[in-house]
Amino acid sequence: MAGALIVAIVIKTFLFQAFYIPSVSMEPTLKVGDRVLVNKLSYKLHDVHRGDIVVFERPSTDPQTVESCDGKSMTLMPQKNTEEVHDLIKRVVAVGGETVEVRTGRIFVNGSELNEPYLPANSSTPPFESTVFPAPCIKVPKDEVFVLGDNRGNSAASNRFGPIPESLIVGRAFVRVWPLGSLGGI
């Protein structure tokens, strides 16, 4: 029995962990109450990729300095958060060194419209929060990622708190394990 417990602890600590989806921010991809498995080893073996669904620790709401797309330094003033959820799940839309902006309801990375087949037809991405972003386009700092929920109108993500350090990423969500009728890759 002790051996099984040790194996379970090792698996949860270093390899895989289940996470509960608490909000509508990732609909329609993930629904409230879904449970997903997260590969905690994935980013030890390869880089984070655009399109990955990641679980990460809630970032700081301290001001952060980033570069705008015109090369000027600017300070992002993230909104203070009152939610108690410690871990968040979102989709990576841009990685370190890439520029990201919203134009006419669409995400543009490095000046090209991002193909987002996972979003519902006719969905629109709201402009980044003007209280947070003094410019409409930013360059994602090295070793950071820009994340958004698939339910763009109902998701607080990098559009509200800015890019997040890769060091906050717990792992990559890769399979839905609950409800059983929805079991499968994501």
PDB file of N, CA and C in Angstrom, residues 29 50 54 78 117 138:
ATOM      1  N   THR A  29     -14.185  25.002 -25.842  1.00  0.00           N
ATOM      2  CA  THR A  29     -13.209  23.914 -25.759  1.00  0.00           C
ATOM      3  C   THR A  29     -13.352  23.129 -24.466  1.00  0.00           C
ATOM      4  N   ARG A  50       2.653  28.125 -29.558  1.00  0.00           N
ATOM      5  CA  ARG A  50       1.404  28.834 -29.785  1.00  0.00           C
ATOM      6  C   ARG A  50       0.308  27.788 -30.017  1.00  0.00           C
ATOM      7  N   VAL A  54      -2.497  25.749 -21.524  1.00  0.00           N
ATOM      8  CA  VAL A  54      -1.603  25.617 -20.379  1.00  0.00           C
ATOM      9  C   VAL A  54      -2.315  25.963 -19.073  1.00  0.00           C
ATOM     10  N   PRO A  78      -1.619  45.908 -14.578  1.00  0.00           N
ATOM     11  CA  PRO A  78      -2.632  44.854 -14.471  1.00  0.00           C
ATOM     12  C   PRO A  78      -3.715  45.195 -13.445  1.00  0.00           C
ATOM     13  N   PRO A 117      -8.978  28.005 -35.333  1.00  0.00           N
ATOM     14  CA  PRO A 117     -10.122  27.135 -35.658  1.00  0.00           C
ATOM     15  C   PRO A 117     -10.896  26.659 -34.430  1.00  0.00           C
ATOM     16  N   ILE A 138       1.859  44.849 -28.399  1.00  0.00           N
ATOM     17  CA  ILE A 138       3.060  44.682 -27.575  1.00  0.00           C
ATOM     18  C   ILE A 138       3.931  43.561 -28.120  1.00  0.00           C
TER      19      ILE A 138
END
